[in-house]
Structure formats: C-alpha cells, structure tokens
Short mmCIF file of N, CA, C and O in Angstrom, two decimals:
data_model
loop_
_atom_site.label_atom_id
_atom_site.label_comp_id
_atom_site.label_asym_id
_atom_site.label_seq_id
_atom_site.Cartn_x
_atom_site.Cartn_y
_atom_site.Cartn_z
N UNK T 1 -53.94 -24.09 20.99
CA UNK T 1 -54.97 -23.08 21.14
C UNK T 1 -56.09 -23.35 20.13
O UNK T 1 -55.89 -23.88 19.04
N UNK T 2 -57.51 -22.90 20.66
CA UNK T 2 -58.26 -23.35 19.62
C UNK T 2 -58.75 -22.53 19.05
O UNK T 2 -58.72 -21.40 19.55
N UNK T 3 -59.50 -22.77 17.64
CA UNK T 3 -59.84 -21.56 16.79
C UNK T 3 -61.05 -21.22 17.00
O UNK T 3 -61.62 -20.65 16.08
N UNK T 4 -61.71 -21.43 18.14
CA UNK T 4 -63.43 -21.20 18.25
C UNK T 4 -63.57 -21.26 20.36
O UNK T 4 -63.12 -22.08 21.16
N UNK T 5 -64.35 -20.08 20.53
CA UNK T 5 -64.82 -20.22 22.09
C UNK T 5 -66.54 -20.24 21.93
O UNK T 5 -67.27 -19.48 21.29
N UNK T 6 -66.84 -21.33 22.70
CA UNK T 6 -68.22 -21.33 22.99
C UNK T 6 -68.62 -21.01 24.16
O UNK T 6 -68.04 -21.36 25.18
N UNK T 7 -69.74 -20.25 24.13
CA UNK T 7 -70.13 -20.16 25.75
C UNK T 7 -71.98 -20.81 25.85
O UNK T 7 -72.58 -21.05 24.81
N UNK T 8 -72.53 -20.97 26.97
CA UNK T 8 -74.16 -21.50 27.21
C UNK T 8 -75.00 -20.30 27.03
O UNK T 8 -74.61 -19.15 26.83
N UNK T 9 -76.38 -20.79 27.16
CA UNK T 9 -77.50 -19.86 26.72
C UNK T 9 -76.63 -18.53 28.26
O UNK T 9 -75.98 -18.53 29.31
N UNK T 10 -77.12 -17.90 27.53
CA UNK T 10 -77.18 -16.47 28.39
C UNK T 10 -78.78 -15.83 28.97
O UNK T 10 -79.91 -15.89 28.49
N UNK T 11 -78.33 -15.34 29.96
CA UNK T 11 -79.43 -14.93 30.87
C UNK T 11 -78.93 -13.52 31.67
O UNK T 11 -77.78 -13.15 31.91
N UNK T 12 -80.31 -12.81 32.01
CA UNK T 12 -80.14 -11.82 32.77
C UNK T 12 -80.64 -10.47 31.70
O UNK T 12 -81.08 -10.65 30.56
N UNK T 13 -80.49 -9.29 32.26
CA UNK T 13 -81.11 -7.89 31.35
C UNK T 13 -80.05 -7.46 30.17
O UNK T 13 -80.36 -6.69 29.26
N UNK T 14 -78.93 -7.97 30.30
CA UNK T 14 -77.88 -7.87 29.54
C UNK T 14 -76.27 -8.36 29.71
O UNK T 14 -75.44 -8.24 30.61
N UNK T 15 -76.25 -9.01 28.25
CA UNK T 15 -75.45 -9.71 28.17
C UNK T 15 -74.04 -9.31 27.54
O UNK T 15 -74.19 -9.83 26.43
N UNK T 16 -73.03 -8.84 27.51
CA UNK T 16 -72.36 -8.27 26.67
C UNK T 16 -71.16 -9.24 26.37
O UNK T 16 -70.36 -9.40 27.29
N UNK T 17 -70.95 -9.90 25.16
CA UNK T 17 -70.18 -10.97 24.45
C UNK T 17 -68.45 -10.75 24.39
O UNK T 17 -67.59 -11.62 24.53
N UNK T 18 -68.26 -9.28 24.13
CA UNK T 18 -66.48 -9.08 23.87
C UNK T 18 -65.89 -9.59 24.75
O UNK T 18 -64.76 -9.81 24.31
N UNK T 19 -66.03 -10.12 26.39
CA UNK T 19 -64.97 -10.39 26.81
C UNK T 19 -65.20 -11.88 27.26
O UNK T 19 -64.34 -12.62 27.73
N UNK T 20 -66.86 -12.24 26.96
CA UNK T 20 -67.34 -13.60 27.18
C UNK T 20 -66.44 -14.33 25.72
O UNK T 20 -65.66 -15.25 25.97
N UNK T 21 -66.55 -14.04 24.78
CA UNK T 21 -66.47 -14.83 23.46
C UNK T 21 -64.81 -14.04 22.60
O UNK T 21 -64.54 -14.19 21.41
N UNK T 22 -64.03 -13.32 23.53
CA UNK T 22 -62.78 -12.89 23.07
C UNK T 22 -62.99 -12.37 21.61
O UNK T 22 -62.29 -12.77 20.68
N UNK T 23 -64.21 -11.28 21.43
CA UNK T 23 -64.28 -10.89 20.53
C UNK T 23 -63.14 -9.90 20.05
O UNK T 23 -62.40 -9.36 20.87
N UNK T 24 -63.06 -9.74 19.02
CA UNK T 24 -62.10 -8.49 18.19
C UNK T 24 -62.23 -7.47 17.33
O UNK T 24 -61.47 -6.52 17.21
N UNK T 25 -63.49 -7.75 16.58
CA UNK T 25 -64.03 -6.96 15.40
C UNK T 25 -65.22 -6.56 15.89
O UNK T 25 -65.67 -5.59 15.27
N UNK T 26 -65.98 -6.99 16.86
CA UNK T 26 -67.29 -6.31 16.89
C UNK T 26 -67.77 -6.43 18.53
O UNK T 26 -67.08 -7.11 19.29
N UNK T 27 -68.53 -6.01 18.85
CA UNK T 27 -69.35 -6.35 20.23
C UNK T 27 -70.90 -6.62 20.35
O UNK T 27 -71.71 -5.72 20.16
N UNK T 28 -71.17 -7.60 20.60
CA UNK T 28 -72.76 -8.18 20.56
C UNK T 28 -72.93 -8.05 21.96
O UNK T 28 -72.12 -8.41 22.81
N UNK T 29 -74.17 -7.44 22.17
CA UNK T 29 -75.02 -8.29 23.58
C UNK T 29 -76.59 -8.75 23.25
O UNK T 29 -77.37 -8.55 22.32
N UNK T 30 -76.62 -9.41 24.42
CA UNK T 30 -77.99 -9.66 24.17
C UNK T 30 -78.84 -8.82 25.82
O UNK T 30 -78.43 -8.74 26.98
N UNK T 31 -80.28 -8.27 25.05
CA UNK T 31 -80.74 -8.05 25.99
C UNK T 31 -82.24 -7.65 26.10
O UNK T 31 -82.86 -7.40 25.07
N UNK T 32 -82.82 -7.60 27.26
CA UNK T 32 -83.79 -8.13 27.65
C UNK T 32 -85.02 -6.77 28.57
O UNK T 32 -85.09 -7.01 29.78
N UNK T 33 -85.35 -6.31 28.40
CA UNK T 33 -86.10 -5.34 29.08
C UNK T 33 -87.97 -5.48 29.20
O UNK T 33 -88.86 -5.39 28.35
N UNK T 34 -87.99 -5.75 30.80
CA UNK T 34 -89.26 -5.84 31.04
C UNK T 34 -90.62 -5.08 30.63
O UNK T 34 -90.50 -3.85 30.68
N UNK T 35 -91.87 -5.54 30.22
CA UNK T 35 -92.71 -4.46 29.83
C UNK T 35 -92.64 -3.66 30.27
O UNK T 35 -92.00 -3.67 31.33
N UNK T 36 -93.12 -2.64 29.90
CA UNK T 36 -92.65 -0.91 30.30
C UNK T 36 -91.80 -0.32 31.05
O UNK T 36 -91.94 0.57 31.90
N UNK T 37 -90.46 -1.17 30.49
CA UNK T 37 -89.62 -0.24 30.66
C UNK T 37 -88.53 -0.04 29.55
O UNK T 37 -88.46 -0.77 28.56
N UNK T 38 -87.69 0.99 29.81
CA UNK T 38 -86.70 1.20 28.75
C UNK T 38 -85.25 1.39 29.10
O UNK T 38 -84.98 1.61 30.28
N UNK T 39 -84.11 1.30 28.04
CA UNK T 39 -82.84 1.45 28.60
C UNK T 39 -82.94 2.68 29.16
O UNK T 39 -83.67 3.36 28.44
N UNK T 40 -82.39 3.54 30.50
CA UNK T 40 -82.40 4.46 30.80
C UNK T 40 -81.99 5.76 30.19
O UNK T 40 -82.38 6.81 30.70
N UNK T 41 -81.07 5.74 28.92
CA UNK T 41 -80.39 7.05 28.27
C UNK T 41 -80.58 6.86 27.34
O UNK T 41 -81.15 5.86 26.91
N UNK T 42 -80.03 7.98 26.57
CA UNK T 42 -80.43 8.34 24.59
C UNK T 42 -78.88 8.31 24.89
O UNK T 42 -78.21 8.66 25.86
N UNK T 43 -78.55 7.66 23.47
CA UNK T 43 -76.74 7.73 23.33
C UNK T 43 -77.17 7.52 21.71
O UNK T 43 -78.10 7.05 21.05
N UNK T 44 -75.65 8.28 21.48
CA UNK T 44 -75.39 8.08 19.68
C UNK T 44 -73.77 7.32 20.00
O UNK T 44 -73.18 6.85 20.97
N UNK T 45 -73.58 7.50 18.87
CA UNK T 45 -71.63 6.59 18.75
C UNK T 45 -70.85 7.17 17.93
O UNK T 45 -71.26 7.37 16.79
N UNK T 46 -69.77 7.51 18.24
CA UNK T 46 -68.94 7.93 17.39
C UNK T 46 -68.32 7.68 15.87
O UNK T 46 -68.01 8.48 14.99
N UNK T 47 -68.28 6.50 15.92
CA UNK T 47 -67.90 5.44 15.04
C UNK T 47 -68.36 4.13 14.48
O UNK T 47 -68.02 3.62 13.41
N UNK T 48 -69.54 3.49 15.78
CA UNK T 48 -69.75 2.26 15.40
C UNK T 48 -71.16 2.66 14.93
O UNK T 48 -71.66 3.74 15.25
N UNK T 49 -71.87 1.63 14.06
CA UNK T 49 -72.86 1.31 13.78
C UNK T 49 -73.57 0.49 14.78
O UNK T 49 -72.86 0.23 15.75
N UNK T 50 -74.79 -0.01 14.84
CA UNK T 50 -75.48 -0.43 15.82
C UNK T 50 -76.52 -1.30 14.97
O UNK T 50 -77.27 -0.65 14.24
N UNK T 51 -76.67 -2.91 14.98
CA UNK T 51 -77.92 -3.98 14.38
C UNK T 51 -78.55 -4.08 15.01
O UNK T 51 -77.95 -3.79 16.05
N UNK T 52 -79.81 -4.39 15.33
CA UNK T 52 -80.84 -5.12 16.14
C UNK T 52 -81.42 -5.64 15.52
O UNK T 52 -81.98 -5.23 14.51
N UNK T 53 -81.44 -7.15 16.17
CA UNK T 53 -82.46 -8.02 16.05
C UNK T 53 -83.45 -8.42 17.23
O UNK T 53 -83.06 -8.71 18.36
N UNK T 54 -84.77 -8.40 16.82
CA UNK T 54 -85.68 -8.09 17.73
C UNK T 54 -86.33 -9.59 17.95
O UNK T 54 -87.43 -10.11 17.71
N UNK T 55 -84.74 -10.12 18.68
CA UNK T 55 -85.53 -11.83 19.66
C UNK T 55 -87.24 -12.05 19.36
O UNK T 55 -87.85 -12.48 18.39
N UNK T 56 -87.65 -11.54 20.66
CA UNK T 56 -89.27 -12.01 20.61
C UNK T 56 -90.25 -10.36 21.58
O UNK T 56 -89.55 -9.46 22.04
N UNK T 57 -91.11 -10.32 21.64
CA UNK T 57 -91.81 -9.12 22.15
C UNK T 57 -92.03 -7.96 20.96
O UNK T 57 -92.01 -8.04 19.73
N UNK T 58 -92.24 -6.90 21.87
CA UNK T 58 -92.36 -5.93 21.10
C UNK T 58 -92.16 -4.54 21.95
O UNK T 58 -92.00 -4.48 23.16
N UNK T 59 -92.22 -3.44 21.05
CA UNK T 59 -91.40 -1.95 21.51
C UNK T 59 -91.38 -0.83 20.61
O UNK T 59 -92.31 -0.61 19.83
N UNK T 60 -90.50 -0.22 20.68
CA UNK T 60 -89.88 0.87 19.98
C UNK T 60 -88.85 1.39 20.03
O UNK T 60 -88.30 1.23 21.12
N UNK T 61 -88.14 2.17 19.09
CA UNK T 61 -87.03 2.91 19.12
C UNK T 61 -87.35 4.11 18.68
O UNK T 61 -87.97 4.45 17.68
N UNK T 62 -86.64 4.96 19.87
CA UNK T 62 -86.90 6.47 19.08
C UNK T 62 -85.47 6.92 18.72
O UNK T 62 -84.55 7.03 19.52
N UNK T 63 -85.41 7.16 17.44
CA UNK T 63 -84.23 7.31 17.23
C UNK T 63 -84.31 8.89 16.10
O UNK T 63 -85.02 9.14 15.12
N UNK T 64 -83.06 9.82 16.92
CA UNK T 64 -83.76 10.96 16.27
C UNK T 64 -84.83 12.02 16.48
O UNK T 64 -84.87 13.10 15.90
N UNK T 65 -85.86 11.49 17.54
CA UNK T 65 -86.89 11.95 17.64
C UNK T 65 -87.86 11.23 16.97
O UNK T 65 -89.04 11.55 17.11
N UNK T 66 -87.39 9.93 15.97
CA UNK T 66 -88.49 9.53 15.48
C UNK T 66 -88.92 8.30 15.81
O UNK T 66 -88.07 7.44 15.54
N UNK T 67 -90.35 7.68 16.49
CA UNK T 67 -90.23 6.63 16.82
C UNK T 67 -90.55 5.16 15.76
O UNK T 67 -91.29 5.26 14.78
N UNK T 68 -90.13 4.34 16.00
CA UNK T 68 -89.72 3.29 15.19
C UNK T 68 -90.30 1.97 15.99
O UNK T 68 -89.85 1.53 17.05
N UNK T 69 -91.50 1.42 15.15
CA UNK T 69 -92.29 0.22 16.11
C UNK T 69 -91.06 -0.79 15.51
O UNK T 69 -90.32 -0.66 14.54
N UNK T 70 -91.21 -1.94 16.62
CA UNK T 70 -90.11 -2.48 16.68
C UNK T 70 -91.42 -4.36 17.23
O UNK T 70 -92.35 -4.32 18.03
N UNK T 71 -91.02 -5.45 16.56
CA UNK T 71 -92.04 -6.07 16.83
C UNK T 71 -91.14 -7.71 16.70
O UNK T 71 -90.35 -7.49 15.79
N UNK T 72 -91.00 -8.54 16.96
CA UNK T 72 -90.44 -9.57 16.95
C UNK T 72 -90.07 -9.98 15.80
O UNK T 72 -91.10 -10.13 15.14
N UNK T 73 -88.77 -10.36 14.92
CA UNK T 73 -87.86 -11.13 13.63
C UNK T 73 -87.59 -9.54 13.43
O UNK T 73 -86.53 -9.70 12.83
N UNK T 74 -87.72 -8.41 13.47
CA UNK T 74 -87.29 -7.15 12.96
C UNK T 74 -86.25 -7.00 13.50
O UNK T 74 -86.00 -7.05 14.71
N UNK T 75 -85.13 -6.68 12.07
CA UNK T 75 -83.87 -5.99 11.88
C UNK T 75 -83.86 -4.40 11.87
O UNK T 75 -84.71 -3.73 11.30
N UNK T 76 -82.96 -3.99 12.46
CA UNK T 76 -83.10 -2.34 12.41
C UNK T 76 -81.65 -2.15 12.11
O UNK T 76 -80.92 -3.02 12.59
N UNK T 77 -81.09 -1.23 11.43
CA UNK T 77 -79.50 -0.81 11.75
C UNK T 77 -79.56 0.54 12.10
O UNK T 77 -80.58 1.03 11.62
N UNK T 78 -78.54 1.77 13.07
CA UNK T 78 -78.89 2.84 13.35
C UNK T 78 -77.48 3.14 12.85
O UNK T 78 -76.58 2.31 12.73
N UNK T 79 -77.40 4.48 12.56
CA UNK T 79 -75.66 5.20 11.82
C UNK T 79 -75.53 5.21 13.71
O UNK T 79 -76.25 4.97 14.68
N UNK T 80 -73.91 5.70 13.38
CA UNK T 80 -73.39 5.79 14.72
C UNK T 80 -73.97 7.15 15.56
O UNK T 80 -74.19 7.20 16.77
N UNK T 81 -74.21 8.51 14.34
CA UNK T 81 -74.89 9.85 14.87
C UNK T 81 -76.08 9.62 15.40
O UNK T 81 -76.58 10.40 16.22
N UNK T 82 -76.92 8.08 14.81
CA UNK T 82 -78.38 8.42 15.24
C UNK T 82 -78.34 8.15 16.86
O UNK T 82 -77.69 7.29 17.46
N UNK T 83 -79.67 9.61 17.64
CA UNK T 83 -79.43 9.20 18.75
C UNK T 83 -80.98 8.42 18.73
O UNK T 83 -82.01 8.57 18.07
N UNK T 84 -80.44 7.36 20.01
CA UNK T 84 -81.23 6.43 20.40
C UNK T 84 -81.56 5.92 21.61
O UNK T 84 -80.66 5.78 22.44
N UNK T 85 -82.83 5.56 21.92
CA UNK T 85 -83.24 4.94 22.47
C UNK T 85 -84.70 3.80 22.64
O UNK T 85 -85.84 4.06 22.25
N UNK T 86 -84.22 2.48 23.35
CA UNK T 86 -85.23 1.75 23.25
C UNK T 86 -86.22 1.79 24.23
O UNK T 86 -86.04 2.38 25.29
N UNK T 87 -87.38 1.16 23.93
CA UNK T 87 -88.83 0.99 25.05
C UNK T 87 -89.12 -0.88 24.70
O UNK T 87 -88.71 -1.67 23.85
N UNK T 88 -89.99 -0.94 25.82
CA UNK T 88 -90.50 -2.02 25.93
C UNK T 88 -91.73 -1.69 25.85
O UNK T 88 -92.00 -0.61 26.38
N UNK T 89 -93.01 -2.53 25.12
CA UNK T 89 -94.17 -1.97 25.47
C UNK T 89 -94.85 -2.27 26.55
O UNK T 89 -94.84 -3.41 27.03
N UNK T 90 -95.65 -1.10 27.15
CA UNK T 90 -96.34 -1.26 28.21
C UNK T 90 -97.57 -3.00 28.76
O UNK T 90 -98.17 -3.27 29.80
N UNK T 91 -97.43 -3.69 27.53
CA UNK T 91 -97.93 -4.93 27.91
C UNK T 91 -97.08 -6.25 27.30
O UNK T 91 -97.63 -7.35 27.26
N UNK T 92 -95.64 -6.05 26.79
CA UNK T 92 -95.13 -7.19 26.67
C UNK T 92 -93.44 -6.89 26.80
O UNK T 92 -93.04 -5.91 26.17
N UNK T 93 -92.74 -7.43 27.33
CA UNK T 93 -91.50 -7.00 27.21
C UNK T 93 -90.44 -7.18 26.18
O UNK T 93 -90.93 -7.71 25.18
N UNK T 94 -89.26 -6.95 26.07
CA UNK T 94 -88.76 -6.96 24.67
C UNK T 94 -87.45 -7.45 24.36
O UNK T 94 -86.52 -6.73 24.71
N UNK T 95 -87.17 -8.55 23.76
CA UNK T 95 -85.00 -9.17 23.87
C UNK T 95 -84.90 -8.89 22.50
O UNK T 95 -85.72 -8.71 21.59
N UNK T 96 -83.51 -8.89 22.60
CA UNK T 96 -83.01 -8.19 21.31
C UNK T 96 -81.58 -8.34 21.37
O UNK T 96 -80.94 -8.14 22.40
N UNK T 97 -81.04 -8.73 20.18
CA UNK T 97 -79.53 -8.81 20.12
C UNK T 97 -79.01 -7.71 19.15
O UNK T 97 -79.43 -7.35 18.05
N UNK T 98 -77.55 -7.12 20.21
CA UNK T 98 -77.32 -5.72 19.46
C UNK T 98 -76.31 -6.29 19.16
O UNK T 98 -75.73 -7.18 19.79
N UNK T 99 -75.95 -5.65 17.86
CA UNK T 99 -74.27 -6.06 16.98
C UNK T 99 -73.61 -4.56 16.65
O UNK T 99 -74.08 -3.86 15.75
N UNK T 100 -72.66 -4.22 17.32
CA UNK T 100 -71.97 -2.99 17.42
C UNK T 100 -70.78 -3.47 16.18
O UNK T 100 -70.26 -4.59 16.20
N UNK T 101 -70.49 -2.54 15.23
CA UNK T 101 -69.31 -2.70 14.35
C UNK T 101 -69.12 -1.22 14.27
O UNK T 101 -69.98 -0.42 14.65
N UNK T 102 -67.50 -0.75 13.56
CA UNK T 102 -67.19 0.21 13.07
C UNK T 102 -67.86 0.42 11.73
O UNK T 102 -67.70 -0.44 10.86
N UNK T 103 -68.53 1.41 11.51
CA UNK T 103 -69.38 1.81 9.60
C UNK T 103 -68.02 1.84 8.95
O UNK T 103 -66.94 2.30 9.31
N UNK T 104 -68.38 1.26 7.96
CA UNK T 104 -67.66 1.31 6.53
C UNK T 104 -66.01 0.31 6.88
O UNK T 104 -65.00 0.48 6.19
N UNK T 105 -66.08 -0.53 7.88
CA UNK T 105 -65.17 -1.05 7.97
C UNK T 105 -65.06 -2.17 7.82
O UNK T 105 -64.07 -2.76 8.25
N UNK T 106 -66.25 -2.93 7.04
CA UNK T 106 -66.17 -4.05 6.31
C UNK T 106 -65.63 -4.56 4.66
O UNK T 106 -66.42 -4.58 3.71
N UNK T 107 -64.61 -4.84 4.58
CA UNK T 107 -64.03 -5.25 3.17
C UNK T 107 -64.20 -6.06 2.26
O UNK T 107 -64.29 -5.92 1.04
N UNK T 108 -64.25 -7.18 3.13
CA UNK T 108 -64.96 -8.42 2.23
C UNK T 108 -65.91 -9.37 3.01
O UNK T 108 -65.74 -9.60 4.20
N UNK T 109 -66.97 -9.94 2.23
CA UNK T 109 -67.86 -10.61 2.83
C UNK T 109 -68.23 -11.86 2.27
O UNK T 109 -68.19 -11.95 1.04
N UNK T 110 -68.63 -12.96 3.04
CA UNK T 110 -69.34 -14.11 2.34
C UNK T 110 -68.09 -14.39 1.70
O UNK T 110 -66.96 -14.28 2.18
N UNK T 111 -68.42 -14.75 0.63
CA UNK T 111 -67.73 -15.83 -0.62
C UNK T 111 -66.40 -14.85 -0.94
O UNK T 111 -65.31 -15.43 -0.95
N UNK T 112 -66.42 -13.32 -1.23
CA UNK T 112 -65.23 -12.68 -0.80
C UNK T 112 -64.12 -12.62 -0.19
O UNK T 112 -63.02 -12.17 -0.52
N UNK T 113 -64.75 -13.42 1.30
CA UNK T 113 -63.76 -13.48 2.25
C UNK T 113 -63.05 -15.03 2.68
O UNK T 113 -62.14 -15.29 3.47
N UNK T 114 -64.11 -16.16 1.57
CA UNK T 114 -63.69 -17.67 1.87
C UNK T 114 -62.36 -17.52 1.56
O UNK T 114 -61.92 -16.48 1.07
N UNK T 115 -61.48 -18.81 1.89
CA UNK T 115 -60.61 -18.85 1.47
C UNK T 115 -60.67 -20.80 1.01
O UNK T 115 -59.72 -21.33 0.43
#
C-alpha cells in the first residue's frame, strides 16, 4: 500500500478532495464561480473552521452581514459560527480553494510534528 494518492488538475464549479484524495483530517475543494454569480446559501458550521485561498479573480464574502472584498493570493479564515457567503464579481469570476478543519484541533505543526 502506498503512503501518498495523487490525482490530475481538477476541473468543473467544484471539486471536493475527501473521497478523491482519501482524506482523513480535513476536506478541501476547489472551486470556481462564474462572474456574477454566487454559491446559492449562507451556511455557518458547527465545528469546522473554513480557509480560503483566493486562486485568481475577484469577489466577496459576506460573512456575518459583513462584506469582505476578496481579490486574488488572499487568505481568509472564517470561525465555524461565522455565517457565510460567497459572490463573484459582476465583471470577473472567482476560484478559490476551501480547507475545512475541526478549530482547535491542531496539536502539533511543522518541525513539531517531524519526526
């Protein structure tokens, strides 16, 4: 058995990794929304935290009620309560890779965790 799964570039409005890449600790997708438009719902999370990295384009997040310009190399993290949702802007569309983890359930990191 091997200690690593690779998969090819990914394509389409969304990509979701846990069952592509036999994830265990976290869930990534990648995804992609045409100018002006947005994911359809506001959702918060119970438990997990939420990263974005903002591929290429540009947008926003309203999270909370508050909106949040969102513009290509930008990192965002949201608590699991914040509610959210993304936009694409009305003249460019927007990819972005989300990294879902449980908050506070990281122990050791980096050089912590070498062995």
């Amino acid at each position: 058995m091997s200690n690593y799964t690779k998969i090819g570039k990914v394509e389409g409005a969304r990509t979701e990794l846990h069952d592509r890449l036999g994830l265990t600790g976290a869930e990534i997708s990648v995804n992609t929304l045409p100018a002006g438009a947005s994911v359809p719902f506001v959702h918060a999370h119970k438990a997990n935290e939420e990263i974005y990295f903002i591929l290429s384009g540009k947008g926003k997040v309203i999270v909370d009620g508050e909106d949040v310009d969102l513009n290509e190399g930008d990192w965002i993290r949201i608590a699991p309560a914040g509610k959210r949702q993304f936009f694409a802007s009305s003249d460019s569309p927007i990819s972005y890779i989300c990294i879902q983890v449980k908050a506070g359930s990281l122990g050791a990191y980096t050089a912590d965790d070498a062995i």
